[in-house]
Amino acid sequence: RKEVEQDPGPFNVPEGATVAFNCTYSNSASQSFFWYRQDCRKEPKLLMSVYSSGNEDGRFTAQLNRASQYISLLIRDSKLSDSATYLCVVNPRGSARQLTFGSGTQLTVLP
Amino acid sequence: EADIYQTPRYLVIGTGKKITLECSQTMGHDKMYWYQQDPGMELHLIHYSYGVNSTEKGDLSSESTVSRIRTEHFPLTLESARPSHTSQYLCASSESPRGSANTGELFFGEGSRLTVL
């Protein structure tokens, strides 16, 4: 079983739609969690950290469920520019060396 | 905008050649990393460095080697390239915040896409 699992998609949604991605992780002792965004043939970039109480950044909401070991990303009012692959990243022991990347969920927002 | 640069962006070479992928950052970050990513797959850490003269292998076994003689420079070398080395190689760096375990932001270069024929 992979340490971090994501639905690969693709998710094809119309502009303005709300879309949610889930990610599960296997290490119950994991300390911190992140969502990265990777555009086609580009490098990953940090989208947002995921806090225990849940957090929001504009149209993006991230939530953590430690009991079920999953994190989620909700995108409201999707824009064409949101089209990308979203990587779930888990940090098991608080060291940047230990970051574990999921294989990503591909999102395409259609006009 | 992150100040981390990789060259070459694209490289197509024949089997048996020696290659060096360059990575430089101007942010003064202590920690640097090399990841390997195949299309549609997750990133795998192949090398990392905590600082000058400190290098260690990552979770994914790799025949490549690295060096860290200067803080800003972290080159990766393959002595004899093979078709199995065909992949994208991503260099990254991060700060070393004191007293913080929540280290999650890596700054990535644009990647070096290697094809070995």
mmCIF file of C-alpha atoms in Angstrom:
data_model
loop_
_atom_site.group_PDB
_atom_site.id
_atom_site.type_symbol
_atom_site.label_atom_id
_atom_site.label_comp_id
_atom_site.label_asym_id
_atom_site.label_seq_id
_atom_site.Cartn_x
_atom_site.Cartn_y
_atom_site.Cartn_z
ATOM 1 C CA ARG A 1 0.000 0.000 0.000
ATOM 2 C CA LYS A 2 1.288 3.476 -0.877
ATOM 3 C CA GLU A 3 1.978 5.875 1.991
ATOM 4 C CA VAL A 4 -0.104 8.583 0.336
ATOM 5 C CA GLU A 5 -2.960 7.692 -2.000
ATOM 6 C CA GLN A 6 -4.965 9.948 -4.243
ATOM 7 C CA ASP A 7 -7.627 9.416 -6.866
ATOM 8 C CA PRO A 8 -5.700 10.163 -10.080
ATOM 9 C CA GLY A 9 -8.773 11.505 -11.862
ATOM 10 C CA PRO A 10 -9.005 13.151 -14.269
ATOM 11 C CA PHE A 11 -11.700 15.395 -12.886
ATOM 12 C CA ASN A 12 -13.293 17.371 -15.697
ATOM 13 C CA VAL A 13 -15.589 20.077 -14.333
ATOM 14 C CA PRO A 14 -17.310 23.132 -15.832
ATOM 15 C CA GLU A 15 -16.195 26.598 -14.908
ATOM 16 C CA GLY A 16 -17.860 27.741 -11.699
ATOM 17 C CA ALA A 17 -18.260 24.242 -10.300
ATOM 18 C CA THR A 18 -17.203 23.102 -6.846
ATOM 19 C CA VAL A 19 -14.818 20.166 -6.790
ATOM 20 C CA ALA A 20 -13.311 18.182 -3.927
ATOM 21 C CA PHE A 21 -10.281 15.915 -3.771
ATOM 22 C CA ASN A 22 -9.472 13.429 -1.050
ATOM 23 C CA CYS A 23 -6.177 11.933 -0.043
ATOM 24 C CA THR A 24 -5.475 9.145 2.437
ATOM 25 C CA TYR A 25 -2.235 8.501 4.296
ATOM 26 C CA SER A 26 -1.032 5.364 6.030
ATOM 27 C CA ASN A 27 1.220 6.697 8.807
ATOM 28 C CA SER A 28 -0.989 7.623 11.745
ATOM 29 C CA ALA A 29 1.904 9.510 13.355
ATOM 30 C CA SER A 30 2.166 11.974 10.468
ATOM 31 C CA GLN A 31 2.608 15.501 11.706
ATOM 32 C CA SER A 32 1.942 17.901 8.885
ATOM 33 C CA PHE A 33 0.101 17.993 5.613
ATOM 34 C CA PHE A 34 0.134 20.089 2.485
ATOM 35 C CA TRP A 35 -1.401 20.533 -0.922
ATOM 36 C CA TYR A 36 0.912 21.356 -3.815
ATOM 37 C CA ARG A 37 -0.133 22.325 -7.310
ATOM 38 C CA GLN A 38 1.749 21.171 -10.411
ATOM 39 C CA ASP A 39 0.929 22.586 -13.828
ATOM 40 C CA CYS A 40 1.564 20.465 -16.899
ATOM 41 C CA ARG A 41 5.330 19.969 -17.413
ATOM 42 C CA LYS A 42 6.093 22.456 -14.632
ATOM 43 C CA GLU A 43 7.496 22.217 -11.131
ATOM 44 C CA PRO A 44 5.277 21.696 -8.045
ATOM 45 C CA LYS A 45 4.431 24.758 -5.975
ATOM 46 C CA LEU A 46 2.989 24.922 -2.477
ATOM 47 C CA LEU A 47 -0.734 25.708 -2.597
ATOM 48 C CA MET A 48 -1.536 25.578 1.103
ATOM 49 C CA SER A 49 -0.762 23.866 4.360
ATOM 50 C CA VAL A 50 -3.494 21.830 6.048
ATOM 51 C CA TYR A 51 -4.191 22.583 9.699
ATOM 52 C CA SER A 52 -6.014 20.384 12.191
ATOM 53 C CA SER A 53 -8.884 22.820 12.509
ATOM 54 C CA GLY A 54 -9.236 23.196 8.749
ATOM 55 C CA ASN A 55 -8.245 26.311 6.869
ATOM 56 C CA GLU A 56 -9.374 28.429 3.990
ATOM 57 C CA ASP A 57 -7.529 30.541 1.446
ATOM 58 C CA GLY A 58 -9.908 32.319 -0.865
ATOM 59 C CA ARG A 59 -11.746 29.718 -2.929
ATOM 60 C CA PHE A 60 -9.686 26.866 -1.475
ATOM 61 C CA THR A 61 -10.540 24.996 1.720
ATOM 62 C CA ALA A 62 -8.374 22.269 3.209
ATOM 63 C CA GLN A 63 -9.470 19.862 5.931
ATOM 64 C CA LEU A 64 -7.784 17.154 7.955
ATOM 65 C CA ASN A 65 -9.426 14.114 9.514
ATOM 66 C CA ARG A 66 -6.819 12.431 11.707
ATOM 67 C CA ALA A 67 -9.138 9.673 12.886
ATOM 68 C CA SER A 68 -9.765 8.514 9.333
ATOM 69 C CA GLN A 69 -6.333 9.568 8.090
ATOM 70 C CA TYR A 70 -7.447 11.623 5.175
ATOM 71 C CA ILE A 71 -7.157 15.189 4.022
ATOM 72 C CA SER A 72 -9.304 17.026 1.535
ATOM 73 C CA LEU A 73 -9.132 20.015 -0.758
ATOM 74 C CA LEU A 74 -12.275 21.855 -1.834
ATOM 75 C CA ILE A 75 -12.201 24.325 -4.697
ATOM 76 C CA ARG A 76 -15.210 26.589 -5.079
ATOM 77 C CA ASP A 77 -16.176 28.570 -8.174
ATOM 78 C CA SER A 78 -13.590 26.798 -10.341
ATOM 79 C CA LYS A 79 -11.620 28.898 -12.814
ATOM 80 C CA LEU A 80 -9.981 27.779 -16.027
ATOM 81 C CA SER A 81 -6.646 28.636 -14.390
ATOM 82 C CA ASP A 82 -7.282 26.034 -11.681
ATOM 83 C CA SER A 83 -6.563 23.301 -14.243
ATOM 84 C CA ALA A 84 -3.539 21.450 -12.890
ATOM 85 C CA THR A 85 -2.496 18.378 -10.940
ATOM 86 C CA TYR A 86 -2.977 18.659 -7.186
ATOM 87 C CA LEU A 87 -0.440 16.789 -5.068
ATOM 88 C CA CYS A 88 -1.178 15.659 -1.541
ATOM 89 C CA VAL A 89 1.966 15.827 0.587
ATOM 90 C CA VAL A 90 2.444 14.318 4.036
ATOM 91 C CA ASN A 91 5.287 14.925 6.457
ATOM 92 C CA PRO A 92 5.503 11.884 8.763
ATOM 93 C CA ARG A 93 8.087 13.097 11.213
ATOM 94 C CA GLY A 94 8.441 16.820 10.831
ATOM 95 C CA SER A 95 11.560 16.745 8.696
ATOM 96 C CA ALA A 96 11.485 18.135 5.178
ATOM 97 C CA ARG A 97 13.544 15.157 4.117
ATOM 98 C CA GLN A 98 10.602 12.913 4.923
ATOM 99 C CA LEU A 99 7.999 14.598 2.753
ATOM 100 C CA THR A 100 5.948 11.978 0.941
ATOM 101 C CA PHE A 101 4.196 13.022 -2.236
ATOM 102 C CA GLY A 102 1.041 11.505 -3.632
ATOM 103 C CA SER A 103 0.896 10.882 -7.364
ATOM 104 C CA GLY A 104 -1.611 13.702 -7.784
ATOM 105 C CA THR A 105 -5.173 14.310 -8.922
ATOM 106 C CA GLN A 106 -5.595 15.885 -12.332
ATOM 107 C CA LEU A 107 -8.183 18.634 -12.662
ATOM 108 C CA THR A 108 -9.387 20.165 -15.917
ATOM 109 C CA VAL A 109 -11.811 23.063 -15.721
ATOM 110 C CA LEU A 110 -13.804 23.370 -18.932
ATOM 111 C CA PRO A 111 -15.222 26.612 -20.363
ATOM 112 C CA GLU B 1 9.102 33.859 -7.329
ATOM 113 C CA ALA B 2 11.596 31.210 -6.196
ATOM 114 C CA ASP B 3 15.232 31.719 -7.138
ATOM 115 C CA ILE B 4 16.301 28.198 -7.951
ATOM 116 C CA TYR B 5 17.620 27.293 -11.360
ATOM 117 C CA GLN B 6 18.285 24.064 -13.171
ATOM 118 C CA THR B 7 20.223 23.409 -16.346
ATOM 119 C CA PRO B 8 19.832 21.919 -18.803
ATOM 120 C CA ARG B 9 16.040 21.967 -19.065
ATOM 121 C CA TYR B 10 16.109 19.218 -21.677
ATOM 122 C CA LEU B 11 18.860 16.733 -22.483
ATOM 123 C CA VAL B 12 18.892 13.875 -24.977
ATOM 124 C CA ILE B 13 22.038 11.750 -24.909
ATOM 125 C CA GLY B 14 23.302 8.313 -25.838
ATOM 126 C CA THR B 15 23.896 5.389 -23.504
ATOM 127 C CA GLY B 16 27.192 5.425 -21.633
ATOM 128 C CA LYS B 17 27.656 9.192 -21.542
ATOM 129 C CA LYS B 18 28.504 11.052 -18.361
ATOM 130 C CA ILE B 19 26.091 13.829 -17.515
ATOM 131 C CA THR B 20 25.819 16.490 -14.853
ATOM 132 C CA LEU B 21 22.569 18.253 -14.018
ATOM 133 C CA GLU B 22 23.173 21.646 -12.468
ATOM 134 C CA CYS B 23 21.106 23.225 -9.698
ATOM 135 C CA SER B 24 21.687 26.595 -8.084
ATOM 136 C CA GLN B 25 19.686 28.638 -5.604
ATOM 137 C CA THR B 26 20.210 32.206 -4.468
ATOM 138 C CA MET B 27 18.015 32.099 -1.357
ATOM 139 C CA GLY B 28 20.737 30.960 1.014
ATOM 140 C CA HIS B 29 18.806 27.811 1.892
ATOM 141 C CA ASP B 30 20.717 25.162 3.803
ATOM 142 C CA LYS B 31 18.647 22.211 2.624
ATOM 143 C CA MET B 32 18.612 21.023 -0.960
ATOM 144 C CA TYR B 33 17.032 18.002 -2.603
ATOM 145 C CA TRP B 34 16.896 16.027 -5.817
ATOM 146 C CA TYR B 35 13.642 14.335 -6.765
ATOM 147 C CA GLN B 36 12.868 12.039 -9.678
ATOM 148 C CA GLN B 37 9.428 12.094 -11.274
ATOM 149 C CA ASP B 38 8.087 9.971 -14.116
ATOM 150 C CA PRO B 39 4.958 11.140 -16.007
ATOM 151 C CA GLY B 40 1.805 10.768 -13.919
ATOM 152 C CA MET B 41 3.763 9.414 -10.990
ATOM 153 C CA GLU B 42 4.738 10.730 -7.587
ATOM 154 C CA LEU B 43 7.993 12.489 -6.796
ATOM 155 C CA HIS B 44 10.662 10.297 -5.227
ATOM 156 C CA LEU B 45 13.544 11.709 -3.198
ATOM 157 C CA ILE B 46 16.903 10.467 -4.507
ATOM 158 C CA HIS B 47 19.370 12.784 -2.724
ATOM 159 C CA TYR B 48 19.324 15.488 -0.100
ATOM 160 C CA SER B 49 21.754 17.773 1.652
ATOM 161 C CA TYR B 50 21.539 19.606 4.963
ATOM 162 C CA GLY B 51 24.407 21.904 4.124
ATOM 163 C CA VAL B 52 27.910 22.162 2.728
ATOM 164 C CA ASN B 53 29.715 18.799 2.636
ATOM 165 C CA SER B 54 26.557 17.005 3.800
ATOM 166 C CA THR B 55 24.832 14.653 1.354
ATOM 167 C CA GLU B 56 22.708 11.576 1.849
ATOM 168 C CA LYS B 57 20.749 9.204 -0.339
ATOM 169 C CA GLY B 58 16.996 9.424 -0.412
ATOM 170 C CA ASP B 59 14.336 6.764 -0.340
ATOM 171 C CA LEU B 60 14.589 5.832 -4.001
ATOM 172 C CA SER B 61 17.785 4.079 -4.973
ATOM 173 C CA SER B 62 19.670 5.950 -7.658
ATOM 174 C CA GLU B 63 22.956 5.392 -9.458
ATOM 175 C CA SER B 64 23.537 9.132 -9.515
ATOM 176 C CA THR B 65 25.832 11.015 -7.150
ATOM 177 C CA VAL B 66 25.719 14.546 -5.779
ATOM 178 C CA SER B 67 28.068 17.035 -4.204
ATOM 179 C CA ARG B 68 27.592 20.139 -2.035
ATOM 180 C CA ILE B 69 30.765 22.172 -2.017
ATOM 181 C CA ARG B 70 28.965 25.507 -1.911
ATOM 182 C CA THR B 71 25.679 26.367 -0.242
ATOM 183 C CA GLU B 72 24.086 27.562 -3.444
ATOM 184 C CA HIS B 73 25.135 24.714 -5.724
ATOM 185 C CA PHE B 74 23.963 21.064 -5.717
ATOM 186 C CA PRO B 75 24.882 19.249 -8.950
ATOM 187 C CA LEU B 76 23.795 15.699 -9.770
ATOM 188 C CA THR B 77 26.035 13.424 -11.838
ATOM 189 C CA LEU B 78 25.430 10.189 -13.720
ATOM 190 C CA GLU B 79 28.741 8.551 -14.665
ATOM 191 C CA SER B 80 27.262 6.316 -17.343
ATOM 192 C CA ALA B 81 23.720 7.088 -18.439
ATOM 193 C CA ARG B 82 21.316 4.287 -19.391
ATOM 194 C CA PRO B 83 17.807 4.310 -20.877
ATOM 195 C CA SER B 84 16.434 3.438 -17.410
ATOM 196 C CA HIS B 85 17.655 6.859 -16.244
ATOM 197 C CA THR B 86 15.179 8.578 -18.562
ATOM 198 C CA SER B 87 13.018 10.739 -16.302
ATOM 199 C CA GLN B 88 12.452 14.245 -15.010
ATOM 200 C CA TYR B 89 14.825 15.393 -12.277
ATOM 201 C CA LEU B 90 13.618 18.155 -9.985
ATOM 202 C CA CYS B 91 15.901 20.097 -7.663
ATOM 203 C CA ALA B 92 14.441 21.812 -4.610
ATOM 204 C CA SER B 93 15.540 23.784 -1.582
ATOM 205 C CA SER B 94 14.048 24.769 1.749
ATOM 206 C CA GLU B 95 14.834 26.891 4.742
ATOM 207 C CA SER B 96 15.876 25.450 8.075
ATOM 208 C CA PRO B 97 13.553 27.159 10.561
ATOM 209 C CA ARG B 98 14.813 26.796 14.077
ATOM 210 C CA GLY B 99 12.428 25.115 16.460
ATOM 211 C CA SER B 100 9.914 24.283 13.770
ATOM 212 C CA ALA B 101 8.947 20.811 12.665
ATOM 213 C CA ASN B 102 6.375 22.009 10.173
ATOM 214 C CA THR B 103 8.750 22.127 7.241
ATOM 215 C CA GLY B 104 6.616 21.729 4.170
ATOM 216 C CA GLU B 105 7.519 24.402 1.690
ATOM 217 C CA LEU B 106 9.976 23.281 -0.891
ATOM 218 C CA PHE B 107 10.988 25.611 -3.689
ATOM 219 C CA PHE B 108 11.470 23.665 -6.893
ATOM 220 C CA GLY B 109 13.459 24.403 -9.985
ATOM 221 C CA GLU B 110 11.773 23.949 -13.361
ATOM 222 C CA GLY B 111 13.275 20.510 -13.769
ATOM 223 C CA SER B 112 15.680 18.754 -16.103
ATOM 224 C CA ARG B 113 14.038 16.329 -18.484
ATOM 225 C CA LEU B 114 16.565 13.620 -19.362
ATOM 226 C CA THR B 115 16.172 11.157 -22.233
ATOM 227 C CA VAL B 116 18.799 8.448 -22.679
ATOM 228 C CA LEU B 117 18.710 6.669 -26.019
#
